Coordinates of C-alpha atoms in Angstrom, one line a residue:
X616 CA -15.6 13.2 5.9
X617 CA -11.9 14.4 5.8
X618 CA -9.6 13.3 2.5
X619 CA -6.1 11.9 2.6
X620 CA -5.2 11.2 -0.1
X621 CA -6.6 13.6 -3.7
X622 CA -4.7 14.4 -7.2
X623 CA -5.9 16.2 -9.8
X624 CA -5.7 15.8 -13.5
X625 CA -2.8 13.3 -12.3
X626 CA -1.3 12.3 -15.9
X627 CA 1.6 10.3 -16.4
X628 CA 1.8 9.2 -20.3
X629 CA 4.2 6.9 -21.0
X630 CA 5.6 8.1 -25.0
X631 CA 2.2 7.6 -26.7
X632 CA 0.9 5.7 -23.7
X633 CA -1.1 8.4 -20.9
X634 CA -1.2 5.1 -18.7
X635 CA -2.7 8.3 -16.3
X636 CA -5.1 9.5 -18.0
X637 CA -6.1 13.8 -15.9
X638 CA -7.3 11.6 -13.6
X639 CA -9.7 12.9 -10.0
X640 CA -9.7 10.8 -7.5
X641 CA -9.7 11.2 -3.5
X642 CA -9.8 8.7 -1.2
X643 CA -11.1 8.8 2.5
X644 CA -9.1 10.0 6.1
X645 CA -9.8 5.2 8.1
X646 CA -11.6 4.3 3.9
X647 CA -10.2 0.6 3.0
X648 CA -11.0 1.9 -0.6
X649 CA -10.6 -1.4 -3.6
X650 CA -8.6 0.2 -6.4
X651 CA -9.4 -2.2 -9.6
X652 CA -9.3 -2.9 -13.3
X653 CA -7.9 -4.4 -16.3
X654 CA -4.2 -5.6 -16.8
X655 CA -3.1 -1.9 -17.9
X656 CA -5.7 0.2 -16.9
X657 CA -2.8 2.0 -14.7
X658 CA -3.5 0.6 -11.2
X659 CA 0.7 0.4 -10.9
X660 CA 1.1 3.5 -12.3
X661 CA -0.8 5.4 -9.7
X662 CA 0.2 3.7 -7.0
X663 CA 4.0 4.7 -8.8
X664 CA 2.6 8.8 -9.2
X665 CA 0.9 8.8 -5.2
X666 CA 4.6 7.5 -3.8
X667 CA 7.0 9.3 -6.0
X668 CA 8.5 6.2 -7.5
X669 CA 6.7 8.3 -10.9
X670 CA 6.7 11.7 -11.9
X671 CA 3.2 12.8 -12.8
X672 CA 3.6 14.2 -16.4
X673 CA 1.8 16.8 -15.5
X674 CA -1.6 17.4 -13.0
X675 CA -0.2 17.5 -8.4
X676 CA -1.0 15.2 -5.7
X677 CA -1.6 16.2 -3.0
X678 CA -1.9 14.9 1.0
X679 CA -3.5 15.9 3.7
X680 CA -4.1 18.7 1.1
X681 CA 0.4 18.8 1.1
X682 CA 0.5 19.5 -2.2
X683 CA 3.2 15.7 -2.5
X684 CA 3.8 16.0 -6.2
X685 CA 7.4 15.2 -7.4
X686 CA 8.4 14.6 -3.8
X687 CA 11.6 12.1 -3.7
X688 CA 9.6 8.2 -2.5
X689 CA 11.4 8.4 1.3
X690 CA 9.7 11.4 2.0
X691 CA 6.4 11.3 1.1
X692 CA 7.4 7.6 3.3
X693 CA 8.2 9.6 6.1
X694 CA 5.5 11.5 5.2
X695 CA 4.0 9.6 6.9
X696 CA 2.6 7.0 3.6
X697 CA 3.4 3.9 2.6
X698 CA 3.1 0.8 -0.4
X699 CA 4.0 -2.5 -0.4
X700 CA 5.3 -4.1 -4.2
X701 CA 3.6 -6.6 -5.6
X702 CA 6.9 -8.7 -5.9
X703 CA 7.7 -8.0 -1.7
X704 CA 11.2 -5.8 -2.1
X705 CA 13.0 -7.9 1.3
X706 CA 16.6 -8.4 2.4
X707 CA 16.5 -12.1 1.7
X708 CA 19.8 -12.4 3.7
X709 CA 18.8 -11.4 7.2
X710 CA 16.2 -12.2 9.3
X711 CA 12.8 -12.1 9.8
X712 CA 13.7 -9.3 12.4
X713 CA 16.4 -7.5 11.0
X714 CA 13.8 -6.7 8.1
X715 CA 11.7 -5.9 10.9
X716 CA 13.9 -3.0 12.6
X717 CA 15.6 -1.6 9.1
X718 CA 13.0 1.0 8.4
X719 CA 12.8 2.2 12.3
X720 CA 16.7 2.8 11.9
X721 CA 17.0 3.5 8.1
X722 CA 18.1 7.4 9.4
X723 CA 21.1 6.1 11.5
X724 CA 22.0 9.1 14.8
X725 CA 23.3 8.1 17.7
X726 CA 20.0 7.3 19.6
X727 CA 20.7 3.7 18.2
X728 CA 19.9 1.8 20.8
X729 CA 18.3 4.0 23.1
X730 CA 15.8 3.5 21.4
X731 CA 16.7 -0.3 19.6
X732 CA 14.2 -1.8 22.9
X733 CA 11.5 -0.7 22.3
X734 CA 11.7 -0.7 18.3
X735 CA 12.3 -4.7 19.1
X736 CA 8.9 -5.1 20.8
X737 CA 7.0 -2.6 18.7
X738 CA 8.8 -6.2 15.7
X739 CA 7.7 -8.5 18.2
X740 CA 3.7 -7.7 18.1
X741 CA 3.2 -7.0 14.5
X742 CA 5.5 -10.1 14.2
X743 CA 3.2 -12.3 16.5
X744 CA 0.5 -10.4 14.7
X745 CA 0.8 -11.7 12.1
X746 CA 1.9 -14.8 12.1
X747 CA 6.0 -15.0 11.9
X748 CA 7.0 -14.2 15.4
X749 CA 8.5 -17.8 15.6
X750 CA 10.4 -17.3 12.3
X751 CA 11.7 -14.0 13.2
X752 CA 15.7 -14.7 13.8
X753 CA 15.3 -17.5 10.2
X754 CA 16.8 -16.4 6.9
X755 CA 14.2 -13.9 5.4
X756 CA 14.6 -16.2 1.6
X757 CA 13.9 -18.9 3.0
X758 CA 9.6 -17.9 3.8
X759 CA 7.0 -18.3 1.6
X760 CA 5.5 -16.0 -1.0
X761 CA 2.7 -15.8 0.8
X762 CA 5.0 -15.4 4.2
X763 CA 7.3 -13.1 2.4
X764 CA 3.8 -10.5 1.5
X765 CA 3.3 -10.9 5.5
X766 CA 6.7 -10.0 6.2
X767 CA 6.4 -7.4 3.2
X768 CA 3.1 -5.8 5.0
X769 CA 4.1 -5.5 8.8
X770 CA 7.7 -3.7 7.9
X771 CA 6.4 -0.4 7.3
X772 CA 4.3 -0.3 10.3
X773 CA 8.0 -0.2 11.7
X774 CA 7.7 4.1 11.1
X775 CA 5.6 5.3 14.2
X776 CA 3.9 8.0 11.3
X777 CA 2.2 5.7 9.0
X778 CA -1.1 7.2 8.1
X779 CA -2.2 5.6 5.5
X780 CA -0.9 1.7 3.1
X781 CA -1.1 1.6 -0.6
X782 CA -1.3 -2.7 -1.6
X783 CA -0.6 -3.1 -5.1
X784 CA -2.2 -7.0 -5.1
X785 CA -1.5 -8.0 -1.4
X786 CA -3.3 -11.5 -2.4
X787 CA -2.0 -12.8 -5.1
X788 CA -0.4 -15.4 -5.6
X789 CA -1.0 -16.7 -0.9
X790 CA -3.0 -19.5 0.7
X791 CA -6.0 -18.7 2.4
X792 CA -4.8 -19.0 5.7
X793 CA -2.2 -15.9 4.9
X794 CA -4.9 -13.8 3.3
X795 CA -7.0 -14.2 6.3
X796 CA -4.5 -12.6 8.3
X797 CA -3.4 -10.4 5.8
X798 CA -7.1 -9.0 5.8
X799 CA -7.3 -9.6 9.8
X800 CA -3.9 -7.4 10.1
X801 CA -5.3 -4.5 8.0
X802 CA -9.1 -3.8 10.0
X803 CA -6.6 -4.1 12.7
X804 CA -5.0 -1.4 11.8
X805 CA -8.5 0.7 10.5
X806 CA -9.7 -0.1 13.5
X807 CA -6.4 2.5 14.5
X808 CA -7.3 5.8 11.7
X809 CA -5.2 3.7 9.1
X810 CA -6.9 4.5 5.4
X811 CA -5.9 2.2 2.9
X812 CA -6.1 1.3 -1.1
X813 CA -6.3 -2.5 -1.7
X814 CA -5.2 -3.2 -5.2
X815 CA -5.9 -6.5 -6.0
X816 CA -7.4 -8.7 -8.7
X817 CA -9.8 -10.7 -5.9
X818 CA -13.2 -9.3 -6.5
X819 CA -14.5 -11.7 -3.1
X820 CA -11.5 -10.3 -1.6
X821 CA -12.4 -6.9 -2.6
X822 CA -16.3 -6.8 -2.1
X823 CA -15.3 -8.4 1.7
X824 CA -12.4 -5.5 2.5
X825 CA -14.0 -2.6 0.5
X826 CA -17.1 -0.7 0.8
X827 CA -16.0 2.4 -1.8
X828 CA -14.5 0.4 -5.2
X829 CA -12.8 2.5 -7.7
X830 CA -12.7 0.6 -11.2
X831 CA -9.8 2.6 -14.0
X832 CA -9.8 1.5 -17.3
X833 CA -7.7 2.9 -19.8
X834 CA -6.1 5.4 -16.5
X835 CA -9.3 6.5 -16.5
X836 CA -11.7 6.6 -13.5
X837 CA -15.2 5.2 -15.3
X838 CA -17.0 3.6 -12.5
X839 CA -17.2 4.0 -8.2
X840 CA -19.9 2.9 -5.8
X841 CA -20.1 -0.8 -4.5
X842 CA -18.8 -4.0 -5.2
X843 CA -22.6 -3.8 -6.2
X844 CA -22.9 -0.9 -7.8
X845 CA -20.3 -1.8 -9.9
X846 CA -21.0 -5.1 -11.4
X847 CA -23.3 -4.4 -12.9
X848 CA -22.1 -1.0 -13.7
X849 CA -22.1 -1.8 -18.3
X850 CA -19.6 0.0 -18.8
X851 CA -17.2 -2.5 -16.2
X852 CA -18.3 -5.2 -18.4
X853 CA -16.7 -3.7 -21.5
X854 CA -13.9 -2.9 -19.5
X855 CA -13.2 -6.3 -19.0
X856 CA -15.3 -8.3 -21.4
X857 CA -14.7 -5.8 -24.3
X858 CA -10.7 -6.6 -25.3
X859 CA -9.2 -3.8 -23.5
X860 CA -4.6 -5.5 -22.7

């Protein structure tokens, strides 16, 4: 099957610490891949590298076989690789609808009014899917933590050309209803061909969502496969229980 994201010897060093260390990593088009590991294992650093927030110390990053190493985040997003943050980054004083429209019209042009109707229609559809439509004229700062997470996810799909979506701890601090809504949304978009990488400490959610799981420790892959396979892997057990911080 086709690979959509691939890294070669990807490395990010902070002083004497290797947060990601000579990482060779691949994701296949259309899959939902889980990424787990102890705190400090390099999961968020990897997402930051893939999406241009950090530049690699060494190594290469490929998206659809195109070298995107050290591209700025906006260029990577335009290529179709999107992400969320552990703490949702929203425009609190703007309404949900306004937050939804920003990605579509980030590069303002004179055809704004020509496309606005379709953009609003798309925003309504996405907000409905996330059970947020009834709040669309409310300021984003009035939302609960779980609702903010949903809005952050939905907003990314205002970009027509999205191909892959990296979610950093999407289930953290949300109630079971919001968690189920996020899962349903992911499955719906996977059916449309979107590839997902889920970073999460919620093992039950990863088991439910992901056929393949990658385990990081100290910036390296220590195991890969189904949850049942990696749960009994001695390297994984050691990483989680062996005192790594």
